[in-house]
Amino acid sequence: MNFTADRLLLFGATGDLAQRMLLPSLCALEADGLLNPDLKIIGTARSDLDDAGFRNFAREALEKFMPDDRRGSVAQFLNRLSYQPLDATTLDGFNDLAEKVGEPKDGLAIFLSTAPSLFKPTIEGLQHSGLAGENVRIGLEKPLGTDLETSCEINDAVAAAFPEDRTFRIDHYLGKETVQNLLALRFANIMFEPLWNAAHIDHVQITVAETVGLEGRVAFYDDAGAIRDMVQNHMLQLLALVAMEPPSNFDATAIRDEKVKVLRALRHVEDSETVTGQYRSGAINGDAVPGYDDELGKDSDTETFVAIKAHVDNWRWKGVPFYLRTGKRLPRRVTEIVVQFRCVPHSIFADKGAKMTPNRLVIGIQPEENVSFTLMAKQPGLDREGIRLREVPLDIAMPDAFIGQHRRIAYERLLLDLIEGDQTLFVRRDEVEAQWEWVDAIRATWSAQGMEPKTYTAGSWGPSAAIALAERDGVTWNE
Ligand code: BG6
């Protein structure tokens, strides 16, 4: 059913995500006049607050986390907020919550950003109190389970109350402008698609490097590790966008149909094709940082780094490795995709002494949003001693290309799409399950082999084995 919600109910409204992302994103949408004038936002969580208390909480969060260039309309935004405390583990409080939400004129959008253990009781409570009708849609924040089995349990519980077309699974990477730009780059330009295949591409690298460590998320992170925290969702979504066939239009079904085909075509990974690591004390940007065990306060064999050589088994990508790596406490924060093209089939410059370097496309997702394509060019000169060719970059810095347009928080787009009911940038159940299936198989291999993470110094690019993983194939990570 198509409707623009005039009620937004936020579960986990006093949590970390709400403070850092959800409230600032909603307030930024307010500042740009993008929120439905009738929209009321109701927060709920365990904390015993009243409306005024929640508005104060939100004001403080906005002061702390709102980007400087997006401040404005705060008072108007705070006026939309109200709050109802709730213990979601029992049905008791849900009727009061429903009363607080009131009767929406057009519809209700719910956003669940709570511990996964609360998903099932919350859905039951919503059903019990009449908050799961046809004019209600639900957004679910990760983690959606810890493996395929638990993810299916969550998905089944949600499906008992919300059909797939009213279920919005969030992967905040899909809300990033530069990630969406991948689709524009691939499908709005004639020059890339004819080359986008095994005949012309040697390999692809996807790096998501972070400088942060545990950030106090002790219990969550130690149970998840890098593969479940970053690869199962964000990195596989990036891979799917790079590898998918052209969809016939920009529509939720068409795009998600193509992504899921890629995810299902991922080959089972051998243990020799993965490397895991855990950081030890070191320095980031000149500041000393403790090791993972010290931050955690106990020994652990959770991986904070993972590198994987993946393959997509289909015609387009036959024999093209996708090298993925992600880790905490790496030397700099960078998310980028590198598409390494093959050499030209024959160099007419070879007997003039010129060396050729194959073209390379680097798509910077963050912090720099840029696209850089390295081309070979002739070095100026009279060439008496041979022709010299050199790589020159064709650089496009997105902020320069679109001056005056501000950078949006990924959740702005996702929250607005949830309110308005556009599922294109949300992950469908079959995608999540294909992602888990692949990741579960890797984890099963690790445990069958008794694989333990190798150590790396905080501030380095991970264990040396990760470098060897690529170098064995003559590939160097882009750094
Ligand atoms: C989250 C992970 O999903 O993504 C975090 O749980 C990680 O561990 C974060 O730090 C990275 O997001 P971004 O947008 O900062 O790249």
Short mmCIF file of C-alpha atoms and ligand atoms in Angstrom, two decimals:
data_model
loop_
_atom_site.label_atom_id
_atom_site.label_comp_id
_atom_site.label_asym_id
_atom_site.label_seq_id
_atom_site.Cartn_x
_atom_site.Cartn_y
_atom_site.Cartn_z
CA MET A 1 0.00 0.00 0.00
CA ASN A 2 1.42 3.36 -0.94
CA PHE A 3 1.24 6.06 1.68
CA THR A 4 3.41 8.73 3.20
CA ALA A 5 3.50 8.07 6.92
CA ASP A 6 2.29 10.82 9.21
CA ARG A 7 3.54 8.98 12.31
CA LEU A 8 7.08 7.71 12.87
CA LEU A 9 7.67 5.44 15.83
CA LEU A 10 11.30 4.99 16.85
CA PHE A 11 12.23 2.01 19.00
CA GLY A 12 15.61 2.41 20.68
CA ALA A 13 15.02 6.17 20.68
CA THR A 14 17.55 6.87 23.41
CA GLY A 15 20.23 4.61 21.95
CA ASP A 16 23.51 5.41 20.29
CA LEU A 17 22.20 5.24 16.71
CA ALA A 18 19.28 7.53 17.53
CA GLN A 19 21.62 10.13 19.03
CA ARG A 20 24.30 10.03 16.39
CA MET A 21 22.30 9.42 13.26
CA LEU A 22 18.51 9.17 13.44
CA LEU A 23 17.65 12.39 15.29
CA PRO A 24 20.24 14.48 13.38
CA SER A 25 19.02 13.01 10.07
CA LEU A 26 15.39 13.75 10.82
CA CYS A 27 16.25 17.26 11.95
CA ALA A 28 18.26 17.82 8.76
CA LEU A 29 15.23 16.72 6.71
CA GLU A 30 13.17 19.19 8.72
CA ALA A 31 15.60 21.99 7.93
CA ASP A 32 15.22 21.24 4.23
CA GLY A 33 11.43 21.19 4.47
CA LEU A 34 11.29 17.52 3.51
CA LEU A 35 9.22 16.20 6.39
CA ASN A 36 5.49 15.87 5.96
CA PRO A 37 4.07 18.84 7.96
CA ASP A 38 1.73 16.44 9.77
CA LEU A 39 4.48 14.00 10.75
CA LYS A 40 4.64 13.23 14.46
CA ILE A 41 7.66 11.38 15.81
CA ILE A 42 7.19 9.17 18.83
CA GLY A 43 10.26 7.80 20.59
CA THR A 44 10.21 4.75 22.78
CA ALA A 45 12.81 2.91 24.84
CA ARG A 46 13.26 1.62 28.37
CA SER A 47 14.43 4.96 29.80
CA ASP A 48 11.87 6.59 32.01
CA LEU A 49 11.42 9.92 30.24
CA ASP A 50 8.44 12.10 29.47
CA ASP A 51 7.93 14.20 26.35
CA ALA A 52 9.94 17.12 27.73
CA GLY A 53 12.73 14.80 28.86
CA PHE A 54 12.98 13.23 25.40
CA ARG A 55 13.03 16.64 23.73
CA ASN A 56 15.90 17.63 26.00
CA PHE A 57 17.68 14.43 25.16
CA ALA A 58 17.15 15.09 21.45
CA ARG A 59 18.33 18.71 21.77
CA GLU A 60 21.57 17.55 23.37
CA ALA A 61 22.06 14.90 20.71
CA LEU A 62 21.56 17.50 17.98
CA GLU A 63 24.02 19.89 19.59
CA LYS A 64 26.60 17.13 19.63
CA PHE A 65 26.04 15.31 16.38
CA MET A 66 24.33 17.65 13.93
CA PRO A 67 26.73 18.70 11.15
CA ASP A 68 27.43 22.44 11.48
CA ASP A 69 26.13 23.29 8.03
CA ARG A 70 22.78 21.60 8.68
CA ARG A 71 21.64 23.31 11.86
CA GLY A 72 18.33 25.13 11.73
CA SER A 73 14.66 24.42 12.42
CA VAL A 74 15.61 22.64 15.66
CA ALA A 75 12.70 24.10 17.65
CA GLN A 76 10.22 23.14 14.97
CA PHE A 77 11.70 19.64 14.86
CA LEU A 78 11.61 19.19 18.64
CA ASN A 79 7.92 20.09 18.58
CA ARG A 80 7.20 16.98 16.59
CA LEU A 81 8.67 14.71 19.27
CA SER A 82 6.92 12.83 22.03
CA TYR A 83 7.96 9.83 24.09
CA GLN A 84 6.56 6.72 25.72
CA PRO A 85 8.70 4.49 27.98
CA LEU A 86 8.36 0.79 27.22
CA ASP A 87 9.72 -2.54 28.33
CA ALA A 88 9.41 -4.40 25.04
CA THR A 89 9.92 -7.81 26.66
CA THR A 90 6.33 -7.85 27.97
CA LEU A 91 3.06 -7.01 26.27
CA ASP A 92 1.98 -4.77 29.17
CA GLY A 93 3.08 -1.40 27.87
CA PHE A 94 2.11 -1.75 24.21
CA ASN A 95 -1.47 -0.51 24.57
CA ASP A 96 -0.20 2.69 26.19
CA LEU A 97 2.27 3.01 23.35
CA ALA A 98 -0.52 2.60 20.78
CA GLU A 99 -2.50 5.28 22.58
CA LYS A 100 0.48 7.62 22.44
CA VAL A 101 0.94 6.96 18.73
CA GLY A 102 -2.73 7.69 18.14
CA GLU A 103 -4.61 7.05 14.94
CA PRO A 104 -2.48 7.97 11.92
CA LYS A 105 -4.30 9.78 9.14
CA ASP A 106 -2.41 8.01 6.37
CA GLY A 107 -0.01 5.58 7.94
CA LEU A 108 2.66 4.69 10.46
CA ALA A 109 6.35 3.97 9.85
CA ILE A 110 8.20 2.09 12.58
CA PHE A 111 11.96 1.96 12.95
CA LEU A 112 13.45 -0.80 15.12
CA SER A 113 16.91 -0.05 16.34
CA THR A 114 17.11 -2.36 19.31
CA ALA A 115 18.94 -5.52 20.34
CA PRO A 116 17.91 -8.36 18.00
CA SER A 117 16.61 -10.30 21.02
CA LEU A 118 13.86 -7.66 21.29
CA PHE A 119 12.69 -7.98 17.68
CA LYS A 120 10.33 -10.91 18.29
CA PRO A 121 8.65 -9.60 21.46
CA THR A 122 8.37 -6.16 19.86
CA ILE A 123 6.58 -7.55 16.81
CA GLU A 124 4.23 -9.48 19.11
CA GLY A 125 3.56 -6.33 21.09
CA LEU A 126 2.86 -4.35 17.93
CA GLN A 127 0.38 -6.99 16.77
CA HIS A 128 -1.23 -7.18 20.19
CA SER A 129 -1.82 -3.44 20.33
CA GLY A 130 -3.04 -2.98 16.74
CA LEU A 131 0.18 -1.32 15.57
CA ALA A 132 0.80 -3.75 12.71
CA GLY A 133 -2.09 -3.10 10.33
CA GLU A 134 -2.05 -2.52 6.60
CA ASN A 135 -1.08 1.11 6.94
CA VAL A 136 2.06 0.29 8.93
CA ARG A 137 5.53 -0.41 7.60
CA ILE A 138 8.60 -1.42 9.57
CA GLY A 139 12.30 -0.61 9.22
CA LEU A 140 14.83 -2.98 10.80
CA GLU A 141 18.34 -1.95 11.74
CA LYS A 142 21.15 -4.53 11.78
CA PRO A 143 22.23 -6.88 13.19
CA LEU A 144 19.52 -9.11 11.74
CA GLY A 145 20.72 -12.27 13.43
CA THR A 146 24.12 -13.78 13.90
CA ASP A 147 23.87 -16.47 11.21
CA LEU A 148 21.41 -17.79 8.65
CA GLU A 149 19.35 -19.64 11.23
CA THR A 150 18.87 -16.72 13.61
CA SER A 151 18.32 -14.35 10.71
CA CYS A 152 15.53 -16.63 9.43
CA GLU A 153 13.98 -16.64 12.90
CA ILE A 154 13.91 -12.84 12.93
CA ASN A 155 12.63 -12.65 9.37
CA ASP A 156 9.90 -15.20 10.15
CA ALA A 157 8.84 -13.27 13.25
CA VAL A 158 8.65 -10.05 11.24
CA ALA A 159 6.86 -11.76 8.35
CA ALA A 160 4.14 -12.97 10.74
CA ALA A 161 3.04 -9.34 11.06
CA PHE A 162 4.54 -7.47 8.08
CA PRO A 163 4.63 -8.71 4.49
CA GLU A 164 7.86 -8.20 2.57
CA ASP A 165 6.56 -5.09 0.79
CA ARG A 166 6.15 -3.40 4.17
CA THR A 167 9.49 -4.61 5.59
CA PHE A 168 12.49 -2.30 5.15
CA ARG A 169 15.83 -3.86 6.12
CA ILE A 170 18.45 -1.18 6.53
CA ASP A 171 22.02 -1.32 5.32
CA HIS A 172 23.17 2.22 5.86
CA TYR A 173 25.81 1.91 3.14
CA LEU A 174 22.99 1.95 0.60
CA GLY A 175 21.99 5.37 1.96
CA LYS A 176 25.40 6.82 1.10
CA GLU A 177 25.28 9.08 -1.93
CA THR A 178 28.54 7.71 -3.30
CA VAL A 179 27.29 4.14 -3.08
CA GLN A 180 24.21 5.09 -5.08
CA ASN A 181 26.53 6.85 -7.47
CA LEU A 182 28.01 3.49 -8.38
CA LEU A 183 24.79 2.77 -10.22
CA ALA A 184 24.99 6.09 -12.05
CA LEU A 185 28.61 5.52 -12.96
CA ARG A 186 27.93 2.06 -14.32
CA PHE A 187 24.57 2.55 -15.95
CA ALA A 188 24.43 6.20 -16.97
CA ASN A 189 27.68 6.10 -18.96
CA ILE A 190 28.26 4.19 -22.17
CA MET A 191 31.98 3.74 -21.67
CA PHE A 192 32.14 1.39 -18.69
CA GLU A 193 29.55 -1.30 -19.31
CA PRO A 194 31.12 -2.82 -22.46
CA LEU A 195 34.38 -3.25 -20.51
CA TRP A 196 32.80 -4.36 -17.27
CA ASN A 197 33.55 -8.08 -17.50
CA ALA A 198 36.19 -10.79 -17.27
CA ALA A 199 37.56 -10.02 -20.74
CA HIS A 200 38.67 -6.54 -19.66
CA ILE A 201 38.85 -6.53 -15.87
CA ASP A 202 41.71 -8.26 -14.10
CA HIS A 203 40.42 -7.97 -10.55
CA VAL A 204 38.39 -5.81 -8.18
CA GLN A 205 39.39 -4.64 -4.70
CA ILE A 206 36.95 -3.44 -2.08
CA THR A 207 38.44 -1.90 1.05
CA VAL A 208 36.56 -0.62 4.08
CA ALA A 209 39.24 0.56 6.48
CA GLU A 210 38.50 2.18 9.83
CA THR A 211 40.78 3.85 12.33
CA VAL A 212 38.38 3.36 15.25
CA GLY A 213 38.61 0.41 17.61
CA LEU A 214 35.88 -1.09 19.74
CA GLU A 215 34.24 2.26 20.57
CA GLY A 216 32.81 0.80 23.77
CA ARG A 217 30.66 -1.74 21.88
CA VAL A 218 32.24 -4.50 23.93
CA ALA A 219 29.51 -7.15 24.02
CA PHE A 220 28.20 -6.61 20.51
CA TYR A 221 31.48 -6.49 18.63
CA ASP A 222 33.18 -9.36 20.37
CA ASP A 223 30.28 -11.62 19.41
CA ALA A 224 30.21 -10.38 15.83
CA GLY A 225 33.75 -9.83 14.56
CA ALA A 226 34.64 -8.12 11.30
CA ILE A 227 33.05 -10.66 8.98
CA ARG A 228 29.60 -10.41 10.51
CA ASP A 229 29.83 -6.72 11.37
CA MET A 230 31.04 -5.47 7.98
CA VAL A 231 31.37 -8.16 5.32
CA GLN A 232 27.99 -9.88 5.67
CA ASN A 233 26.18 -6.63 4.98
CA HIS A 234 27.99 -3.51 3.76
CA MET A 235 30.80 -5.14 1.79
CA LEU A 236 28.59 -7.71 0.10
CA GLN A 237 26.17 -4.97 -0.88
CA LEU A 238 29.06 -3.03 -2.44
CA LEU A 239 30.21 -6.16 -4.23
CA ALA A 240 26.68 -6.82 -5.51
CA LEU A 241 26.39 -3.27 -6.89
CA VAL A 242 29.73 -3.61 -8.67
CA ALA A 243 29.00 -7.05 -10.10
CA MET A 244 25.26 -6.98 -10.89
CA GLU A 245 23.80 -7.08 -14.38
CA PRO A 246 22.08 -3.91 -15.59
CA PRO A 247 18.56 -3.84 -14.15
CA SER A 248 15.84 -2.79 -16.57
CA ASN A 249 14.87 0.21 -14.49
CA PHE A 250 15.57 2.00 -11.20
CA ASP A 251 12.99 0.15 -9.23
CA ALA A 252 13.13 -1.87 -6.02
CA THR A 253 12.31 -5.23 -7.59
CA ALA A 254 14.51 -4.83 -10.65
CA ILE A 255 17.57 -3.75 -8.66
CA ARG A 256 17.18 -6.26 -5.88
CA ASP A 257 16.57 -9.10 -8.36
CA GLU A 258 19.94 -8.38 -9.95
CA LYS A 259 21.79 -8.00 -6.65
CA VAL A 260 20.51 -11.29 -5.28
CA LYS A 261 21.69 -13.16 -8.39
CA VAL A 262 25.24 -11.98 -7.66
CA LEU A 263 25.02 -12.92 -4.00
CA ARG A 264 23.81 -16.38 -4.93
CA ALA A 265 26.64 -16.77 -7.44
CA LEU A 266 29.36 -16.22 -4.82
CA ARG A 267 31.66 -19.21 -4.78
CA HIS A 268 32.39 -21.07 -1.58
CA VAL A 269 35.66 -19.64 -0.21
CA GLU A 270 38.58 -21.97 0.63
CA ASP A 271 40.37 -21.38 3.93
CA SER A 272 43.51 -20.40 2.00
CA GLU A 273 41.51 -17.53 0.49
CA THR A 274 40.82 -15.76 3.79
CA VAL A 275 42.99 -14.06 6.38
CA THR A 276 41.81 -12.86 9.76
CA GLY A 277 43.57 -10.56 12.15
CA GLN A 278 43.27 -8.87 15.53
CA TYR A 279 44.98 -5.61 16.37
CA ARG A 280 47.62 -5.18 19.05
CA SER A 281 48.62 -1.86 20.57
CA GLY A 282 50.10 0.65 18.18
CA ALA A 283 49.57 4.20 17.00
CA ILE A 284 46.95 5.86 14.81
CA ASN A 285 47.78 9.31 13.47
CA GLY A 286 50.59 9.54 15.99
CA ASP A 287 48.40 8.67 19.01
CA ALA A 288 49.09 5.51 20.98
CA VAL A 289 46.13 3.12 21.09
CA PRO A 290 45.69 -0.09 23.09
CA GLY A 291 45.31 -3.56 21.63
CA TYR A 292 41.93 -5.22 21.17
CA ASP A 293 42.28 -7.52 24.20
CA ASP A 294 43.15 -4.53 26.38
CA GLU A 295 40.17 -2.55 25.13
CA LEU A 296 37.96 -5.56 25.68
CA GLY A 297 39.40 -6.36 29.09
CA LYS A 298 39.87 -10.07 28.34
CA ASP A 299 41.44 -12.46 25.83
CA SER A 300 39.44 -13.03 22.73
CA ASP A 301 39.81 -14.72 19.38
CA THR A 302 37.40 -12.40 17.58
CA GLU A 303 38.73 -11.05 14.29
CA THR A 304 38.96 -7.27 13.91
CA PHE A 305 40.30 -7.62 10.38
CA VAL A 306 39.39 -9.88 7.52
CA ALA A 307 40.60 -10.21 3.94
CA ILE A 308 38.87 -12.52 1.49
CA LYS A 309 39.47 -13.49 -2.10
CA ALA A 310 35.98 -13.95 -3.48
CA HIS A 311 34.68 -15.14 -6.84
CA VAL A 312 31.38 -14.57 -8.55
CA ASP A 313 30.69 -17.69 -10.54
CA ASN A 314 28.93 -16.48 -13.64
CA TRP A 315 29.79 -15.66 -17.26
CA ARG A 316 30.58 -12.03 -16.68
CA TRP A 317 33.03 -12.57 -13.83
CA LYS A 318 34.63 -15.92 -14.68
CA GLY A 319 38.16 -15.89 -13.27
CA VAL A 320 38.02 -12.34 -11.85
CA PRO A 321 38.94 -12.27 -8.16
CA PHE A 322 37.23 -9.77 -5.86
CA TYR A 323 39.62 -8.97 -3.02
CA LEU A 324 37.75 -7.73 0.03
CA ARG A 325 39.32 -6.37 3.18
CA THR A 326 38.04 -4.55 6.20
CA GLY A 327 39.44 -3.85 9.61
CA LYS A 328 39.48 -1.70 12.69
CA ARG A 329 42.52 0.34 13.73
CA LEU A 330 43.95 0.56 10.22
CA PRO A 331 46.10 3.57 9.30
CA ARG A 332 43.33 5.68 7.77
CA ARG A 333 39.61 5.70 7.26
CA VAL A 334 38.84 4.85 3.69
CA THR A 335 36.15 3.02 1.78
CA GLU A 336 36.98 2.50 -1.86
CA ILE A 337 36.46 0.22 -4.80
CA VAL A 338 39.28 -0.40 -7.23
CA VAL A 339 38.56 -1.84 -10.64
CA GLN A 340 41.80 -2.98 -12.21
CA PHE A 341 41.53 -3.34 -15.97
CA ARG A 342 43.68 -5.67 -18.06
CA CYS A 343 46.59 -4.62 -20.27
CA VAL A 344 45.90 -3.67 -23.87
CA PRO A 345 46.15 -6.85 -25.98
CA HIS A 346 49.15 -5.56 -27.95
CA SER A 347 51.43 -2.63 -27.28
CA ILE A 348 52.45 -0.71 -30.37
CA PHE A 349 54.96 1.13 -28.16
CA ALA A 350 56.84 -1.95 -26.97
CA ASP A 351 59.75 -1.63 -29.41
CA LYS A 352 60.03 2.07 -28.60
CA GLY A 353 60.85 1.11 -25.03
CA ALA A 354 57.59 2.35 -23.51
CA LYS A 355 56.23 0.60 -20.45
CA MET A 356 52.48 0.14 -20.17
CA THR A 357 50.41 0.16 -17.02
CA PRO A 358 46.85 -1.11 -17.24
CA ASN A 359 44.03 1.35 -16.55
CA ARG A 360 42.60 1.53 -13.07
CA LEU A 361 39.35 2.99 -11.85
CA VAL A 362 39.25 4.00 -8.19
CA ILE A 363 35.86 4.86 -6.74
CA GLY A 364 36.27 6.64 -3.41
CA ILE A 365 33.20 6.21 -1.23
CA GLN A 366 34.47 7.92 1.92
CA PRO A 367 35.88 10.09 3.37
CA GLU A 368 36.83 11.42 -0.08
CA GLU A 369 34.03 11.13 -2.60
CA ASN A 370 35.83 10.89 -5.87
CA VAL A 371 36.26 8.88 -9.01
CA SER A 372 39.73 8.57 -10.43
CA PHE A 373 40.58 6.84 -13.68
CA THR A 374 44.22 6.37 -14.56
CA LEU A 375 45.02 6.61 -18.23
CA MET A 376 48.28 6.19 -20.08
CA ALA A 377 49.59 9.36 -21.71
CA LYS A 378 52.71 10.23 -23.63
CA GLN A 379 55.24 12.18 -21.67
CA PRO A 380 56.01 15.37 -23.64
CA GLY A 381 59.32 15.27 -25.52
CA LEU A 382 60.96 14.60 -28.81
CA ASP A 383 61.36 10.89 -28.03
CA ARG A 384 64.90 10.58 -29.42
CA GLU A 385 65.57 7.90 -26.80
CA GLY A 386 62.26 6.15 -27.07
CA ILE A 387 58.68 6.94 -26.20
CA ARG A 388 57.84 7.43 -22.58
CA LEU A 389 54.34 6.77 -21.39
CA ARG A 390 53.08 7.67 -17.96
CA GLU A 391 49.90 7.11 -15.96
CA VAL A 392 47.86 10.27 -15.49
CA PRO A 393 44.75 10.41 -13.37
CA LEU A 394 41.43 11.68 -14.60
CA ASP A 395 40.07 12.87 -11.27
CA ILE A 396 36.55 13.86 -10.39
CA ALA A 397 36.01 15.12 -6.87
CA MET A 398 32.26 14.87 -6.33
CA PRO A 399 32.05 17.82 -3.91
CA ASP A 400 33.72 20.04 -6.55
CA ALA A 401 31.44 18.74 -9.29
CA PHE A 402 28.37 19.51 -7.21
CA ILE A 403 29.27 22.68 -5.37
CA GLY A 404 26.57 24.06 -3.13
CA GLN A 405 24.92 20.69 -2.52
CA HIS A 406 25.45 19.51 1.00
CA ARG A 407 26.56 16.07 2.01
CA ARG A 408 23.67 14.18 3.53
CA ILE A 409 23.83 11.68 6.35
CA ALA A 410 23.02 8.22 4.89
CA TYR A 411 20.05 7.89 7.25
CA GLU A 412 18.37 11.01 5.86
CA ARG A 413 17.70 9.23 2.61
CA LEU A 414 16.77 5.96 4.28
CA LEU A 415 14.39 7.50 6.81
CA LEU A 416 12.68 9.54 4.12
CA ASP A 417 12.33 6.46 1.91
CA LEU A 418 10.89 4.55 4.86
CA ILE A 419 8.39 7.32 5.56
CA GLU A 420 7.44 7.50 1.87
CA GLY A 421 7.57 3.75 1.21
CA ASP A 422 10.33 3.35 -1.39
CA GLN A 423 12.14 0.02 -0.93
CA THR A 424 14.84 0.43 -3.60
CA LEU A 425 17.65 1.09 -1.10
CA PHE A 426 16.56 -1.54 1.42
CA VAL A 427 17.72 -5.13 1.53
CA ARG A 428 15.27 -7.87 0.62
CA ARG A 429 14.99 -11.06 2.64
CA ASP A 430 16.50 -13.27 -0.06
CA GLU A 431 19.55 -10.98 -0.24
CA VAL A 432 20.15 -11.12 3.51
CA GLU A 433 19.81 -14.86 3.50
CA ALA A 434 22.20 -15.33 0.56
CA GLN A 435 24.68 -13.08 2.40
CA TRP A 436 24.43 -15.17 5.55
CA GLU A 437 24.75 -18.44 3.69
CA TRP A 438 28.08 -17.37 2.19
CA VAL A 439 29.41 -15.93 5.45
CA ASP A 440 28.30 -18.94 7.51
CA ALA A 441 30.22 -21.24 5.17
CA ILE A 442 33.39 -19.16 5.65
CA ARG A 443 32.99 -19.19 9.41
CA ALA A 444 32.40 -22.96 9.36
CA THR A 445 35.69 -23.36 7.46
CA TRP A 446 37.49 -21.22 10.02
CA SER A 447 36.21 -23.28 12.89
CA ALA A 448 36.85 -26.62 11.12
CA GLN A 449 40.46 -25.53 10.55
CA GLY A 450 40.78 -24.08 14.07
CA MET A 451 41.84 -20.80 12.41
CA GLU A 452 42.81 -18.05 14.82
CA PRO A 453 43.28 -14.40 13.90
CA LYS A 454 46.85 -13.31 13.25
CA THR A 455 47.99 -10.25 15.11
CA TYR A 456 48.65 -6.87 13.52
CA THR A 457 49.88 -3.62 14.95
CA ALA A 458 47.23 -0.93 15.27
CA GLY A 459 47.97 1.61 12.57
CA SER A 460 49.16 -0.99 10.03
CA TRP A 461 47.23 -2.43 7.07
CA GLY A 462 46.51 -5.73 8.85
CA PRO A 463 48.49 -8.96 9.10
CA SER A 464 51.21 -9.52 6.49
CA ALA A 465 49.29 -12.61 5.36
CA ALA A 466 46.63 -10.25 3.94
CA ILE A 467 49.26 -8.64 1.75
CA ALA A 468 50.47 -12.07 0.70
CA LEU A 469 46.90 -13.14 -0.15
CA ALA A 470 46.86 -10.59 -2.96
CA GLU A 471 50.55 -10.67 -3.84
CA ARG A 472 50.44 -14.41 -4.53
CA ASP A 473 48.35 -13.41 -7.54
CA GLY A 474 50.63 -10.52 -8.47
CA VAL A 475 48.14 -8.01 -7.04
CA THR A 476 49.00 -5.11 -4.75
CA TRP A 477 46.39 -3.57 -2.50
CA ASN A 478 45.72 0.04 -3.35
CA GLU A 479 47.12 2.13 -0.48
C1 BG6 B 1 28.47 -0.40 11.25
C2 BG6 B 1 29.38 -1.30 12.02
O1 BG6 B 1 27.49 -1.14 10.59
O2 BG6 B 1 29.22 0.33 10.28
C3 BG6 B 1 30.49 -0.51 12.68
O3 BG6 B 1 28.63 -1.98 13.01
C4 BG6 B 1 31.22 0.34 11.67
O4 BG6 B 1 31.42 -1.36 13.33
C5 BG6 B 1 30.23 1.16 10.86
O5 BG6 B 1 32.11 1.21 12.38
C6 BG6 B 1 30.93 1.86 9.72
O6 BG6 B 1 30.05 2.76 9.11
P1 BG6 B 1 30.58 4.04 8.35
O7 BG6 B 1 29.34 4.65 7.77
O8 BG6 B 1 31.26 4.89 9.38
O9 BG6 B 1 31.53 3.53 7.33
#
